[in-house]
PDB file of C-alpha atoms in Angstrom:
ATOM      1  CA  MET A 169     172.022 103.359  97.943  1.00 63.00           C
ATOM      2  CA  ILE A 170     170.152 105.474 100.491  1.00 72.00           C
ATOM      3  CA  CYS A 171     171.258 104.811 104.066  1.00 78.00           C
ATOM      4  CA  PRO A 172     168.639 104.624 106.845  1.00 88.00           C
ATOM      5  CA  VAL A 173     168.385 107.876 108.777  1.00 96.00           C
ATOM      6  CA  GLN A 174     166.524 108.635 111.993  1.00 98.00           C
ATOM      7  CA  ILE A 175     165.163 112.165 112.268  1.00 98.00           C
ATOM      8  CA  ALA A 176     163.892 113.714 115.492  1.00 98.00           C
ATOM      9  CA  ILE A 177     161.536 116.672 115.148  1.00 98.00           C
ATOM     10  CA  LEU A 178     161.085 118.400 118.497  1.00 98.00           C
ATOM     11  CA  ILE A 179     157.498 119.503 119.044  1.00 98.00           C
ATOM     12  CA  PHE A 180     156.067 121.527 121.906  1.00 98.00           C
ATOM     13  CA  ASP A 181     153.052 123.551 122.936  1.00 98.00           C
ATOM     14  CA  LYS A 182     152.523 126.684 120.830  1.00 97.00           C
ATOM     15  CA  LEU A 183     154.821 125.690 117.989  1.00 98.00           C
ATOM     16  CA  THR A 184     154.103 126.953 114.464  1.00 98.00           C
ATOM     17  CA  ALA A 185     152.682 123.971 112.579  1.00 98.00           C
ATOM     18  CA  LEU A 186     154.335 124.477 109.190  1.00 98.00           C
ATOM     19  CA  ASP A 187     157.773 124.840 110.819  1.00 98.00           C
ATOM     20  CA  ALA A 188     157.534 121.139 111.676  1.00 98.00           C
ATOM     21  CA  ILE A 189     155.123 119.759 109.076  1.00 98.00           C
ATOM     22  CA  GLY A 190     156.777 121.347 106.017  1.00 98.00           C
ATOM     23  CA  PRO A 191     160.147 119.655 106.669  1.00 98.00           C
ATOM     24  CA  TYR A 192     158.372 116.481 107.835  1.00 98.00           C
ATOM     25  CA  GLU A 193     156.641 116.091 104.474  1.00 98.00           C
ATOM     26  CA  VAL A 194     159.990 116.386 102.693  1.00 98.00           C
ATOM     27  CA  LEU A 195     162.056 114.214 105.020  1.00 98.00           C
ATOM     28  CA  ARG A 196     159.525 111.402 105.417  1.00 98.00           C
ATOM     29  CA  SER A 197     159.442 111.064 101.607  1.00 98.00           C
ATOM     30  CA  VAL A 198     162.997 109.695 101.442  1.00 97.00           C
ATOM     31  CA  PRO A 199     162.963 105.868 101.426  1.00 95.00           C
ATOM     32  CA  GLY A 200     164.491 104.436 104.586  1.00 94.00           C
ATOM     33  CA  TRP A 201     164.260 107.693 106.535  1.00 97.00           C
ATOM     34  CA  GLU A 202     162.272 107.546 109.761  1.00 97.00           C
ATOM     35  CA  VAL A 203     160.813 110.694 111.282  1.00 98.00           C
ATOM     36  CA  ARG A 204     159.999 110.719 114.987  1.00 98.00           C
ATOM     37  CA  PHE A 205     158.057 113.487 116.691  1.00 98.00           C
ATOM     38  CA  VAL A 206     159.671 114.050 120.079  1.00 98.00           C
ATOM     39  CA  ALA A 207     158.487 116.186 122.997  1.00 98.00           C
ATOM     40  CA  PRO A 208     159.402 116.734 126.648  1.00 95.00           C
ATOM     41  CA  ALA A 209     156.558 114.281 127.389  1.00 95.00           C
ATOM     42  CA  LYS A 210     154.636 111.898 125.132  1.00 96.00           C
ATOM     43  CA  GLY A 211     151.225 112.978 123.969  1.00 97.00           C
ATOM     44  CA  GLU A 212     149.522 115.832 122.224  1.00 98.00           C
ATOM     45  CA  VAL A 213     150.826 119.363 121.916  1.00 98.00           C
ATOM     46  CA  ARG A 214     148.784 122.248 120.580  1.00 97.00           C
ATOM     47  CA  THR A 215     150.053 124.625 117.939  1.00 97.00           C
ATOM     48  CA  ASP A 216     150.269 128.390 118.402  1.00 95.00           C
ATOM     49  CA  SER A 217     146.715 128.931 117.151  1.00 94.00           C
ATOM     50  CA  GLY A 218     145.352 126.327 119.547  1.00 95.00           C
ATOM     51  CA  ALA A 219     143.263 124.877 116.717  1.00 96.00           C
ATOM     52  CA  LEU A 220     145.597 122.033 115.751  1.00 97.00           C
ATOM     53  CA  GLY A 221     147.140 119.242 117.780  1.00 97.00           C
ATOM     54  CA  LEU A 222     150.233 117.183 116.976  1.00 98.00           C
ATOM     55  CA  SER A 223     151.111 113.951 118.722  1.00 98.00           C
ATOM     56  CA  ALA A 224     154.543 113.101 120.086  1.00 98.00           C
ATOM     57  CA  ASP A 225     155.043 109.337 120.153  1.00 97.00           C
ATOM     58  CA  TYR A 226     158.424 109.700 121.847  1.00 98.00           C
ATOM     59  CA  SER A 227     159.748 111.497 124.895  1.00 97.00           C
ATOM     60  CA  LEU A 228     163.193 113.087 125.015  1.00 97.00           C
ATOM     61  CA  GLU A 229     164.572 110.139 126.978  1.00 96.00           C
ATOM     62  CA  GLU A 230     163.507 107.705 124.243  1.00 97.00           C
ATOM     63  CA  VAL A 231     165.392 109.400 121.411  1.00 97.00           C
ATOM     64  CA  SER A 232     169.069 109.808 122.166  1.00 96.00           C
ATOM     65  CA  SER A 233     170.935 109.290 118.902  1.00 97.00           C
ATOM     66  CA  PRO A 234     169.115 110.736 115.878  1.00 98.00           C
ATOM     67  CA  GLU A 235     171.212 111.424 112.808  1.00 98.00           C
ATOM     68  CA  ILE A 236     169.175 114.600 112.219  1.00 98.00           C
ATOM     69  CA  VAL A 237     167.451 116.802 114.778  1.00 98.00           C
ATOM     70  CA  LEU A 238     165.093 119.626 113.838  1.00 98.00           C
ATOM     71  CA  VAL A 239     163.791 122.391 116.099  1.00 98.00           C
ATOM     72  CA  PRO A 240     160.785 124.365 114.806  1.00 98.00           C
ATOM     73  CA  GLY A 241     159.777 127.776 116.074  1.00 98.00           C
ATOM     74  CA  GLY A 242     156.639 129.466 117.334  1.00 97.00           C
ATOM     75  CA  LYS A 243     155.497 131.254 120.471  1.00 96.00           C
ATOM     76  CA  GLY A 244     156.354 128.228 122.570  1.00 97.00           C
ATOM     77  CA  SER A 245     160.020 128.412 121.620  1.00 96.00           C
ATOM     78  CA  ARG A 246     160.390 131.229 124.151  1.00 95.00           C
ATOM     79  CA  VAL A 247     159.601 128.777 126.935  1.00 96.00           C
ATOM     80  CA  LEU A 248     162.015 126.196 125.526  1.00 97.00           C
ATOM     81  CA  MET A 249     164.831 128.726 125.662  1.00 98.00           C
ATOM     82  CA  LYS A 250     164.647 128.457 129.458  1.00 97.00           C
ATOM     83  CA  ASP A 251     163.860 124.737 129.687  1.00 98.00           C
ATOM     84  CA  GLU A 252     167.090 123.123 130.847  1.00 98.00           C
ATOM     85  CA  ALA A 253     165.803 119.600 130.199  1.00 97.00           C
ATOM     86  CA  VAL A 254     165.236 120.435 126.526  1.00 98.00           C
ATOM     87  CA  LEU A 255     168.486 122.387 126.205  1.00 98.00           C
ATOM     88  CA  SER A 256     170.473 119.557 127.792  1.00 98.00           C
ATOM     89  CA  TRP A 257     168.842 117.051 125.433  1.00 98.00           C
ATOM     90  CA  LEU A 258     169.742 119.203 122.438  1.00 98.00           C
ATOM     91  CA  ARG A 259     173.357 119.472 123.558  1.00 98.00           C
ATOM     92  CA  ALA A 260     173.524 115.706 124.073  1.00 98.00           C
ATOM     93  CA  VAL A 261     172.009 114.729 120.718  1.00 98.00           C
ATOM     94  CA  ASP A 262     173.978 117.400 118.856  1.00 98.00           C
ATOM     95  CA  ALA A 263     177.170 115.672 119.977  1.00 98.00           C
ATOM     96  CA  LYS A 264     176.121 112.688 117.804  1.00 97.00           C
ATOM     97  CA  THR A 265     174.067 114.163 114.939  1.00 98.00           C
ATOM     98  CA  ARG A 266     175.146 114.453 111.352  1.00 98.00           C
ATOM     99  CA  TRP A 267     172.888 117.506 110.997  1.00 98.00           C
ATOM    100  CA  THR A 268     171.381 119.840 113.589  1.00 98.00           C
ATOM    101  CA  THR A 269     168.686 122.043 112.084  1.00 98.00           C
ATOM    102  CA  SER A 270     166.038 124.622 112.887  1.00 98.00           C
ATOM    103  CA  VAL A 271     163.223 126.586 111.319  1.00 98.00           C
ATOM    104  CA  CYS A 272     162.215 130.146 112.187  1.00 98.00           C
ATOM    105  CA  THR A 273     162.740 130.914 115.895  1.00 97.00           C
ATOM    106  CA  GLY A 274     163.872 127.343 116.502  1.00 98.00           C
ATOM    107  CA  SER A 275     167.379 128.719 115.970  1.00 98.00           C
ATOM    108  CA  LEU A 276     166.911 130.815 119.119  1.00 98.00           C
ATOM    109  CA  VAL A 277     166.494 127.563 121.036  1.00 98.00           C
ATOM    110  CA  LEU A 278     169.693 126.207 119.496  1.00 98.00           C
ATOM    111  CA  GLY A 279     171.372 129.460 120.470  1.00 98.00           C
ATOM    112  CA  ALA A 280     170.080 129.216 124.030  1.00 98.00           C
ATOM    113  CA  ALA A 281     171.596 125.723 124.187  1.00 98.00           C
ATOM    114  CA  GLY A 282     174.955 127.219 123.220  1.00 98.00           C
ATOM    115  CA  LEU A 283     175.092 125.407 119.890  1.00 98.00           C
ATOM    116  CA  LEU A 284     175.391 128.445 117.606  1.00 98.00           C
ATOM    117  CA  GLU A 285     178.322 130.221 119.236  1.00 97.00           C
ATOM    118  CA  ASP A 286     180.178 132.100 116.478  1.00 96.00           C
ATOM    119  CA  LYS A 287     178.234 130.207 113.801  1.00 98.00           C
ATOM    120  CA  ARG A 288     176.498 131.786 110.832  1.00 98.00           C
ATOM    121  CA  ALA A 289     172.755 131.373 111.248  1.00 98.00           C
ATOM    122  CA  THR A 290     169.364 132.744 110.323  1.00 98.00           C
ATOM    123  CA  CYS A 291     165.806 132.823 111.663  1.00 97.00           C
ATOM    124  CA  HIS A 292     162.637 134.837 111.109  1.00 96.00           C
ATOM    125  CA  TRP A 293     163.723 138.327 110.046  1.00 96.00           C
ATOM    126  CA  LEU A 294     162.124 139.947 113.092  1.00 95.00           C
ATOM    127  CA  PHE A 295     164.354 137.981 115.485  1.00 96.00           C
ATOM    128  CA  LEU A 296     167.795 138.256 113.886  1.00 96.00           C
ATOM    129  CA  GLN A 297     169.037 140.704 116.511  1.00 95.00           C
ATOM    130  CA  GLN A 298     168.020 138.341 119.303  1.00 96.00           C
ATOM    131  CA  LEU A 299     169.837 135.531 117.505  1.00 97.00           C
ATOM    132  CA  GLY A 300     172.999 137.624 117.611  1.00 96.00           C
ATOM    133  CA  GLU A 301     172.561 138.183 121.332  1.00 97.00           C
ATOM    134  CA  LEU A 302     172.733 134.404 121.765  1.00 97.00           C
ATOM    135  CA  GLY A 303     176.220 134.202 120.288  1.00 97.00           C
ATOM    136  CA  ALA A 304     175.406 133.458 116.654  1.00 98.00           C
ATOM    137  CA  ASP A 305     176.485 135.447 113.606  1.00 98.00           C
ATOM    138  CA  PRO A 306     173.020 136.418 112.263  1.00 97.00           C
ATOM    139  CA  VAL A 307     173.628 136.658 108.537  1.00 95.00           C
ATOM    140  CA  GLY A 308     170.020 136.367 107.477  1.00 86.00           C
ATOM    141  CA  GLY A 309     169.106 134.533 104.298  1.00 93.00           C
ATOM    142  CA  ARG A 310     166.549 131.825 103.642  1.00 97.00           C
ATOM    143  CA  VAL A 311     168.767 128.817 104.442  1.00 98.00           C
ATOM    144  CA  VAL A 312     172.174 129.090 106.106  1.00 98.00           C
ATOM    145  CA  ARG A 313     174.629 126.239 106.607  1.00 98.00           C
ATOM    146  CA  ASP A 314     177.639 126.411 108.895  1.00 98.00           C
ATOM    147  CA  GLY A 315     179.237 122.989 109.166  1.00 98.00           C
ATOM    148  CA  LYS A 316     176.521 120.562 110.223  1.00 98.00           C
ATOM    149  CA  MET A 317     174.269 123.373 111.466  1.00 98.00           C
ATOM    150  CA  ILE A 318     171.482 124.326 109.070  1.00 98.00           C
ATOM    151  CA  THR A 319     169.097 127.115 110.018  1.00 98.00           C
ATOM    152  CA  ALA A 320     166.089 128.282 108.019  1.00 98.00           C
ATOM    153  CA  ALA A 321     164.310 131.617 108.057  1.00 98.00           C
ATOM    154  CA  GLY A 322     160.606 132.008 108.774  1.00 95.00           C
ATOM    155  CA  VAL A 323     158.079 129.163 108.514  1.00 96.00           C
ATOM    156  CA  SER A 324     157.937 128.334 104.769  1.00 97.00           C
ATOM    157  CA  ALA A 325     161.744 128.326 104.523  1.00 98.00           C
ATOM    158  CA  GLY A 326     161.727 125.000 106.344  1.00 98.00           C
ATOM    159  CA  ILE A 327     160.669 123.263 103.125  1.00 98.00           C
ATOM    160  CA  ASP A 328     163.634 124.742 101.264  1.00 98.00           C
ATOM    161  CA  MET A 329     165.951 123.751 104.099  1.00 98.00           C
ATOM    162  CA  ALA A 330     164.683 120.172 104.151  1.00 98.00           C
ATOM    163  CA  LEU A 331     165.092 119.799 100.391  1.00 98.00           C
ATOM    164  CA  GLN A 332     168.656 121.106 100.564  1.00 98.00           C
ATOM    165  CA  LEU A 333     169.357 118.715 103.419  1.00 98.00           C
ATOM    166  CA  VAL A 334     168.065 115.773 101.380  1.00 98.00           C
ATOM    167  CA  GLY A 335     170.295 116.892  98.526  1.00 97.00           C
ATOM    168  CA  TRP A 336     173.382 116.995 100.744  1.00 97.00           C
ATOM    169  CA  GLU A 337     172.617 113.716 102.525  1.00 96.00           C
ATOM    170  CA  ALA A 338     170.976 111.563  99.829  1.00 96.00           C
ATOM    171  CA  GLY A 339     171.931 113.319  96.609  1.00 96.00           C
ATOM    172  CA  PRO A 340     170.388 115.928  94.297  1.00 97.00           C
ATOM    173  CA  GLU A 341     168.435 113.366  92.290  1.00 98.00           C
ATOM    174  CA  ILE A 342     166.597 112.157  95.389  1.00 97.00           C
ATOM    175  CA  ALA A 343     165.927 115.735  96.469  1.00 98.00           C
ATOM    176  CA  GLN A 344     164.531 116.611  93.068  1.00 98.00           C
ATOM    177  CA  ALA A 345     162.332 113.505  93.090  1.00 98.00           C
ATOM    178  CA  VAL A 346     160.949 114.503  96.489  1.00 98.00           C
ATOM    179  CA  GLN A 347     160.369 118.060  95.268  1.00 98.00           C
ATOM    180  CA  LEU A 348     158.453 116.775  92.272  1.00 98.00           C
ATOM    181  CA  GLY A 349     156.544 114.276  94.384  1.00 98.00           C
ATOM    182  CA  ILE A 350     155.208 117.021  96.658  1.00 98.00           C
ATOM    183  CA  GLU A 351     154.859 119.350  93.631  1.00 98.00           C
ATOM    184  CA  TYR A 352     156.787 122.094  95.350  1.00 98.00           C
ATOM    185  CA  ASP A 353     156.787 124.755  92.632  1.00 98.00           C
ATOM    186  CA  PRO A 354     156.130 128.046  94.467  1.00 96.00           C
ATOM    187  CA  GLN A 355     154.431 130.790  92.493  1.00 96.00           C
ATOM    188  CA  PRO A 356     153.232 133.232  95.161  1.00 95.00           C
ATOM    189  CA  PRO A 357     150.527 135.676  94.091  1.00 97.00           C
ATOM    190  CA  PHE A 358     152.358 138.600  95.742  1.00 97.00           C
ATOM    191  CA  ASP A 359     156.036 139.546  95.880  1.00 95.00           C
ATOM    192  CA  ALA A 360     155.934 140.348  99.580  1.00 96.00           C
ATOM    193  CA  GLY A 361     157.750 137.413 101.129  1.00 95.00           C
ATOM    194  CA  SER A 362     160.638 139.361 102.648  1.00 94.00           C
ATOM    195  CA  PRO A 363     160.969 142.781 104.312  1.00 94.00           C
ATOM    196  CA  ALA A 364     163.155 143.875 101.410  1.00 94.00           C
ATOM    197  CA  LYS A 365     160.278 143.329  98.974  1.00 95.00           C
ATOM    198  CA  ALA A 366     157.085 144.003 100.912  1.00 96.00           C
ATOM    199  CA  PRO A 367     155.583 147.525 101.005  1.00 96.00           C
ATOM    200  CA  ALA A 368     156.756 149.499 104.032  1.00 96.00           C
ATOM    201  CA  PRO A 369     153.272 149.741 105.638  1.00 96.00           C
ATOM    202  CA  ILE A 370     152.961 145.947 105.429  1.00 96.00           C
ATOM    203  CA  VAL A 371     156.386 145.466 107.007  1.00 96.00           C
ATOM    204  CA  GLU A 372     155.460 147.752 109.897  1.00 95.00           C
ATOM    205  CA  ALA A 373     152.084 146.059 110.395  1.00 95.00           C
ATOM    206  CA  VAL A 374     153.723 142.646 110.608  1.00 95.00           C
ATOM    207  CA  ARG A 375     156.440 143.981 112.868  1.00 93.00           C
ATOM    208  CA  ALA A 376     153.840 145.362 115.265  1.00 92.00           C
ATOM    209  CA  ALA A 377     151.820 142.140 115.301  1.00 90.00           C
ATOM    210  CA  THR A 378     154.599 139.552 115.223  1.00 82.00           C
ATOM    211  CA  GLY A 379     157.766 141.075 116.647  1.00 68.00           C
ATOM    212  CA  PRO A 380     159.416 140.267 119.984  1.00 63.00           C
ATOM    213  CA  GLY A 381     156.816 142.385 121.771  1.00 49.00           C
ATOM    214  CA  GLY A 382     153.929 141.091 119.673  1.00 47.00           C
ATOM    215  CA  GLY A 383     152.147 137.786 119.533  1.00 50.00           C
ATOM    216  CA  GLY A 384     153.895 135.702 116.896  1.00 58.00           C
ATOM    217  CA  ALA A 385     156.938 133.586 116.051  1.00 69.00           C
TER     218      ALA A 385
END
């Protein structure tokens, strides 16, 4: 029997869309699981490109006890790292969650809230050093679990994280059914999905465009 679960996905201006929508598509596929998009204020937020809007039907004050909370990343996560209202909310809900999760630079927000102190964690490869500066043990890797904390690396890793979470919470059969239902069978045309595999000029180009001093993540 699958128990009802409430999931809160924090959304904010200049988030990376797939960080939130990838896990959403997985988590909302489990029968009895309810996904709520939560923001500092109800209404529309715009993603980092500005071309896409997502709607938050709930404010922080309206969601106080989710079983699962998920923090995506994106340019806007830098602002959240200094937003005490958001950080206080994360600390409060984390005290009650079964799972506290992040995708990409969302783990930096968890770190800024003090929730990753001495915990193994990951994020986008360009920001691992910054994650360490926030008290975490930045081990890298696509999905890292330390107790109830689950952090995922950059953007697409959120789908892997969500599937693993479903497996741990609802069982491997349910997770596999969800995976098949969304036909998640990655066969990328290039083997360049990590800095260990991509050609060095590509790594440097992405670092220049996306790193802490650049415009992304």
